[in-house]
């Protein structure tokens, strides 16, 4: 399946791609955010907000293989609850600065 076919199937991803392309075309800046729990780091957020909230959910999970694919806006609590149902947990301790912390923010931080 080519990139365009994938994007046609996923409106949330298509919207994000379009927003990034628009910002690039005008040399604009984007402030990527999910749970917005780390906005106090550094000089503070700059640019037009690009919310990852719509890009959430667990795309696939194979408990016997210990493999999970998660979208950036997925709350850590949701991922951890799904793993716990199978007696599993994350192999690292993600930075958790609030109830709205996301896996994308944990990876970015």
mmCIF file with all atom_site columns, C-alpha atoms in Angstrom:
data_model
loop_
_atom_site.group_PDB
_atom_site.id
_atom_site.type_symbol
_atom_site.label_atom_id
_atom_site.label_alt_id
_atom_site.label_comp_id
_atom_site.label_asym_id
_atom_site.label_entity_id
_atom_site.label_seq_id
_atom_site.pdbx_PDB_ins_code
_atom_site.Cartn_x
_atom_site.Cartn_y
_atom_site.Cartn_z
_atom_site.occupancy
_atom_site.B_iso_or_equiv
_atom_site.pdbx_formal_charge
_atom_site.auth_seq_id
_atom_site.auth_comp_id
_atom_site.auth_asym_id
_atom_site.auth_atom_id
_atom_site.pdbx_PDB_model_num
ATOM 1   C CA . UNK A 1 1   ? 0.000  0.000   0.000  1.00 0.00 ? 1   UNK A CA 1
ATOM 2   C CA . UNK A 1 2   ? 1.495  3.347   -1.014 1.00 0.00 ? 2   UNK A CA 1
ATOM 3   C CA . UNK A 1 3   ? 1.680  6.392   1.242  1.00 0.00 ? 3   UNK A CA 1
ATOM 4   C CA . UNK A 1 4   ? -1.278 8.103   -0.400 1.00 0.00 ? 4   UNK A CA 1
ATOM 5   C CA . UNK A 1 5   ? -3.486 5.022   0.006  1.00 0.00 ? 5   UNK A CA 1
ATOM 6   C CA . UNK A 1 6   ? -2.591 4.842   3.706  1.00 0.00 ? 6   UNK A CA 1
ATOM 7   C CA . UNK A 1 7   ? -3.332 8.521   4.204  1.00 0.00 ? 7   UNK A CA 1
ATOM 8   C CA . UNK A 1 8   ? -6.693 8.134   2.444  1.00 0.00 ? 8   UNK A CA 1
ATOM 9   C CA . UNK A 1 9   ? -7.654 5.575   5.072  1.00 0.00 ? 9   UNK A CA 1
ATOM 10  C CA . UNK A 1 10  ? -6.614 7.680   8.053  1.00 0.00 ? 10  UNK A CA 1
ATOM 11  C CA . UNK A 1 11  ? -8.229 11.130  8.261  1.00 0.00 ? 11  UNK A CA 1
ATOM 12  C CA . UNK A 1 12  ? -6.366 12.090  11.470 1.00 0.00 ? 12  UNK A CA 1
ATOM 13  C CA . UNK A 1 13  ? -2.990 11.368  9.898  1.00 0.00 ? 13  UNK A CA 1
ATOM 14  C CA . UNK A 1 14  ? -3.990 13.085  6.656  1.00 0.00 ? 14  UNK A CA 1
ATOM 15  C CA . UNK A 1 15  ? -4.899 16.246  8.564  1.00 0.00 ? 15  UNK A CA 1
ATOM 16  C CA . UNK A 1 16  ? -1.559 16.253  10.395 1.00 0.00 ? 16  UNK A CA 1
ATOM 17  C CA . UNK A 1 17  ? 0.362  15.798  7.137  1.00 0.00 ? 17  UNK A CA 1
ATOM 18  C CA . UNK A 1 18  ? -1.544 18.672  5.556  1.00 0.00 ? 18  UNK A CA 1
ATOM 19  C CA . UNK A 1 19  ? -0.856 20.952  8.540  1.00 0.00 ? 19  UNK A CA 1
ATOM 20  C CA . UNK A 1 20  ? 2.869  20.166  8.408  1.00 0.00 ? 20  UNK A CA 1
ATOM 21  C CA . UNK A 1 21  ? 2.965  20.752  4.654  1.00 0.00 ? 21  UNK A CA 1
ATOM 22  C CA . UNK A 1 22  ? 1.168  24.107  5.062  1.00 0.00 ? 22  UNK A CA 1
ATOM 23  C CA . UNK A 1 23  ? 3.602  25.221  7.763  1.00 0.00 ? 23  UNK A CA 1
ATOM 24  C CA . UNK A 1 24  ? 6.535  24.150  5.625  1.00 0.00 ? 24  UNK A CA 1
ATOM 25  C CA . UNK A 1 25  ? 5.212  26.069  2.622  1.00 0.00 ? 25  UNK A CA 1
ATOM 26  C CA . UNK A 1 26  ? 5.106  29.336  4.572  1.00 0.00 ? 26  UNK A CA 1
ATOM 27  C CA . UNK A 1 27  ? 8.173  28.527  6.703  1.00 0.00 ? 27  UNK A CA 1
ATOM 28  C CA . UNK A 1 28  ? 5.952  28.572  9.768  1.00 0.00 ? 28  UNK A CA 1
ATOM 29  C CA . UNK A 1 29  ? 6.602  26.880  13.066 1.00 0.00 ? 29  UNK A CA 1
ATOM 30  C CA . UNK A 1 30  ? 4.478  24.286  14.792 1.00 0.00 ? 30  UNK A CA 1
ATOM 31  C CA . UNK A 1 31  ? 4.219  23.499  18.470 1.00 0.00 ? 31  UNK A CA 1
ATOM 32  C CA . UNK A 1 32  ? 3.604  19.762  18.602 1.00 0.00 ? 32  UNK A CA 1
ATOM 33  C CA . UNK A 1 33  ? 1.677  18.715  21.678 1.00 0.00 ? 33  UNK A CA 1
ATOM 34  C CA . UNK A 1 34  ? -0.264 15.830  23.088 1.00 0.00 ? 34  UNK A CA 1
ATOM 35  C CA . UNK A 1 35  ? -1.103 15.879  26.775 1.00 0.00 ? 35  UNK A CA 1
ATOM 36  C CA . UNK A 1 36  ? 0.607  19.278  27.147 1.00 0.00 ? 36  UNK A CA 1
ATOM 37  C CA . UNK A 1 37  ? 2.270  18.225  30.417 1.00 0.00 ? 37  UNK A CA 1
ATOM 38  C CA . UNK A 1 38  ? 5.769  19.469  29.534 1.00 0.00 ? 38  UNK A CA 1
ATOM 39  C CA . UNK A 1 39  ? 4.970  22.963  28.247 1.00 0.00 ? 39  UNK A CA 1
ATOM 40  C CA . UNK A 1 40  ? 6.945  24.477  31.137 1.00 0.00 ? 40  UNK A CA 1
ATOM 41  C CA . UNK A 1 41  ? 10.274 23.033  29.883 1.00 0.00 ? 41  UNK A CA 1
ATOM 42  C CA . UNK A 1 42  ? 12.711 25.402  28.219 1.00 0.00 ? 42  UNK A CA 1
ATOM 43  C CA . UNK A 1 43  ? 11.673 28.801  26.884 1.00 0.00 ? 43  UNK A CA 1
ATOM 44  C CA . UNK A 1 44  ? 8.057  27.773  26.493 1.00 0.00 ? 44  UNK A CA 1
ATOM 45  C CA . UNK A 1 45  ? 6.152  26.612  23.459 1.00 0.00 ? 45  UNK A CA 1
ATOM 46  C CA . UNK A 1 46  ? 6.353  28.564  20.227 1.00 0.00 ? 46  UNK A CA 1
ATOM 47  C CA . UNK A 1 47  ? 4.478  28.224  16.988 1.00 0.00 ? 47  UNK A CA 1
ATOM 48  C CA . UNK A 1 48  ? 1.000  27.234  15.973 1.00 0.00 ? 48  UNK A CA 1
ATOM 49  C CA . UNK A 1 49  ? -0.293 24.351  18.119 1.00 0.00 ? 49  UNK A CA 1
ATOM 50  C CA . UNK A 1 50  ? -0.384 20.968  16.392 1.00 0.00 ? 50  UNK A CA 1
ATOM 51  C CA . UNK A 1 51  ? -2.417 18.676  18.616 1.00 0.00 ? 51  UNK A CA 1
ATOM 52  C CA . UNK A 1 52  ? -1.649 14.956  18.499 1.00 0.00 ? 52  UNK A CA 1
ATOM 53  C CA . UNK A 1 53  ? -4.855 14.079  20.375 1.00 0.00 ? 53  UNK A CA 1
ATOM 54  C CA . UNK A 1 54  ? -6.594 12.744  17.268 1.00 0.00 ? 54  UNK A CA 1
ATOM 55  C CA . UNK A 1 55  ? -3.631 10.484  16.533 1.00 0.00 ? 55  UNK A CA 1
ATOM 56  C CA . UNK A 1 56  ? -4.252 8.118   19.412 1.00 0.00 ? 56  UNK A CA 1
ATOM 57  C CA . UNK A 1 57  ? -4.948 4.485   20.110 1.00 0.00 ? 57  UNK A CA 1
ATOM 58  C CA . UNK A 1 58  ? -3.202 1.160   20.016 1.00 0.00 ? 58  UNK A CA 1
ATOM 59  C CA . UNK A 1 59  ? -2.764 0.118   16.396 1.00 0.00 ? 59  UNK A CA 1
ATOM 60  C CA . UNK A 1 60  ? -1.716 -3.446  17.116 1.00 0.00 ? 60  UNK A CA 1
ATOM 61  C CA . UNK A 1 61  ? -0.783 -5.566  20.094 1.00 0.00 ? 61  UNK A CA 1
ATOM 62  C CA . UNK A 1 62  ? 0.689  -9.062  20.110 1.00 0.00 ? 62  UNK A CA 1
ATOM 63  C CA . UNK A 1 63  ? 1.077  -9.995  23.800 1.00 0.00 ? 63  UNK A CA 1
ATOM 64  C CA . UNK A 1 64  ? 2.798  -13.318 23.068 1.00 0.00 ? 64  UNK A CA 1
ATOM 65  C CA . UNK A 1 65  ? 5.376  -11.523 20.912 1.00 0.00 ? 65  UNK A CA 1
ATOM 66  C CA . UNK A 1 66  ? 5.759  -8.611  23.361 1.00 0.00 ? 66  UNK A CA 1
ATOM 67  C CA . UNK A 1 67  ? 5.105  -6.151  20.529 1.00 0.00 ? 67  UNK A CA 1
ATOM 68  C CA . UNK A 1 68  ? 2.788  -3.156  20.662 1.00 0.00 ? 68  UNK A CA 1
ATOM 69  C CA . UNK A 1 69  ? 2.322  -0.340  18.134 1.00 0.00 ? 69  UNK A CA 1
ATOM 70  C CA . UNK A 1 70  ? 0.924  2.836   19.637 1.00 0.00 ? 70  UNK A CA 1
ATOM 71  C CA . UNK A 1 71  ? 0.062  6.185   18.077 1.00 0.00 ? 71  UNK A CA 1
ATOM 72  C CA . UNK A 1 72  ? 1.728  9.325   19.466 1.00 0.00 ? 72  UNK A CA 1
ATOM 73  C CA . UNK A 1 73  ? -1.332 10.860  21.146 1.00 0.00 ? 73  UNK A CA 1
ATOM 74  C CA . UNK A 1 74  ? -2.180 7.749   23.150 1.00 0.00 ? 74  UNK A CA 1
ATOM 75  C CA . UNK A 1 75  ? -2.333 8.416   26.897 1.00 0.00 ? 75  UNK A CA 1
ATOM 76  C CA . UNK A 1 76  ? 0.271  6.461   28.863 1.00 0.00 ? 76  UNK A CA 1
ATOM 77  C CA . UNK A 1 77  ? -2.495 5.334   31.218 1.00 0.00 ? 77  UNK A CA 1
ATOM 78  C CA . UNK A 1 78  ? -4.370 3.673   28.335 1.00 0.00 ? 78  UNK A CA 1
ATOM 79  C CA . UNK A 1 79  ? -1.283 1.853   27.121 1.00 0.00 ? 79  UNK A CA 1
ATOM 80  C CA . UNK A 1 80  ? -0.302 0.713   30.609 1.00 0.00 ? 80  UNK A CA 1
ATOM 81  C CA . UNK A 1 81  ? -3.836 -0.524  31.336 1.00 0.00 ? 81  UNK A CA 1
ATOM 82  C CA . UNK A 1 82  ? -3.872 -2.570  28.117 1.00 0.00 ? 82  UNK A CA 1
ATOM 83  C CA . UNK A 1 83  ? -0.491 -4.098  28.922 1.00 0.00 ? 83  UNK A CA 1
ATOM 84  C CA . UNK A 1 84  ? -1.537 -4.838  32.519 1.00 0.00 ? 84  UNK A CA 1
ATOM 85  C CA . UNK A 1 85  ? -4.498 -6.902  31.275 1.00 0.00 ? 85  UNK A CA 1
ATOM 86  C CA . UNK A 1 86  ? -1.897 -9.372  29.987 1.00 0.00 ? 86  UNK A CA 1
ATOM 87  C CA . UNK A 1 87  ? 0.386  -9.087  33.017 1.00 0.00 ? 87  UNK A CA 1
ATOM 88  C CA . UNK A 1 88  ? 2.811  -6.911  31.080 1.00 0.00 ? 88  UNK A CA 1
ATOM 89  C CA . UNK A 1 89  ? 4.304  -3.462  31.566 1.00 0.00 ? 89  UNK A CA 1
ATOM 90  C CA . UNK A 1 90  ? 6.501  -0.990  29.726 1.00 0.00 ? 90  UNK A CA 1
ATOM 91  C CA . UNK A 1 91  ? 10.210 -1.914  29.759 1.00 0.00 ? 91  UNK A CA 1
ATOM 92  C CA . UNK A 1 92  ? 11.083 1.628   30.893 1.00 0.00 ? 92  UNK A CA 1
ATOM 93  C CA . UNK A 1 93  ? 9.759  4.209   33.335 1.00 0.00 ? 93  UNK A CA 1
ATOM 94  C CA . UNK A 1 94  ? 8.365  7.029   31.188 1.00 0.00 ? 94  UNK A CA 1
ATOM 95  C CA . UNK A 1 95  ? 8.349  10.631  32.406 1.00 0.00 ? 95  UNK A CA 1
ATOM 96  C CA . UNK A 1 96  ? 4.854  11.110  33.779 1.00 0.00 ? 96  UNK A CA 1
ATOM 97  C CA . UNK A 1 97  ? 4.034  14.696  34.654 1.00 0.00 ? 97  UNK A CA 1
ATOM 98  C CA . UNK A 1 98  ? 0.265  14.436  34.731 1.00 0.00 ? 98  UNK A CA 1
ATOM 99  C CA . UNK A 1 99  ? -2.762 12.311  33.989 1.00 0.00 ? 99  UNK A CA 1
ATOM 100 C CA . UNK A 1 100 ? -2.740 13.404  30.349 1.00 0.00 ? 100 UNK A CA 1
ATOM 101 C CA . UNK A 1 101 ? 0.847  12.273  29.593 1.00 0.00 ? 101 UNK A CA 1
ATOM 102 C CA . UNK A 1 102 ? 1.108  10.558  26.213 1.00 0.00 ? 102 UNK A CA 1
ATOM 103 C CA . UNK A 1 103 ? 3.472  8.000   24.722 1.00 0.00 ? 103 UNK A CA 1
ATOM 104 C CA . UNK A 1 104 ? 4.565  10.574  22.137 1.00 0.00 ? 104 UNK A CA 1
ATOM 105 C CA . UNK A 1 105 ? 5.608  12.958  24.900 1.00 0.00 ? 105 UNK A CA 1
ATOM 106 C CA . UNK A 1 106 ? 7.411  10.169  26.750 1.00 0.00 ? 106 UNK A CA 1
ATOM 107 C CA . UNK A 1 107 ? 9.420  9.315   23.647 1.00 0.00 ? 107 UNK A CA 1
ATOM 108 C CA . UNK A 1 108 ? 10.079 12.963  22.805 1.00 0.00 ? 108 UNK A CA 1
ATOM 109 C CA . UNK A 1 109 ? 11.256 13.738  26.334 1.00 0.00 ? 109 UNK A CA 1
#
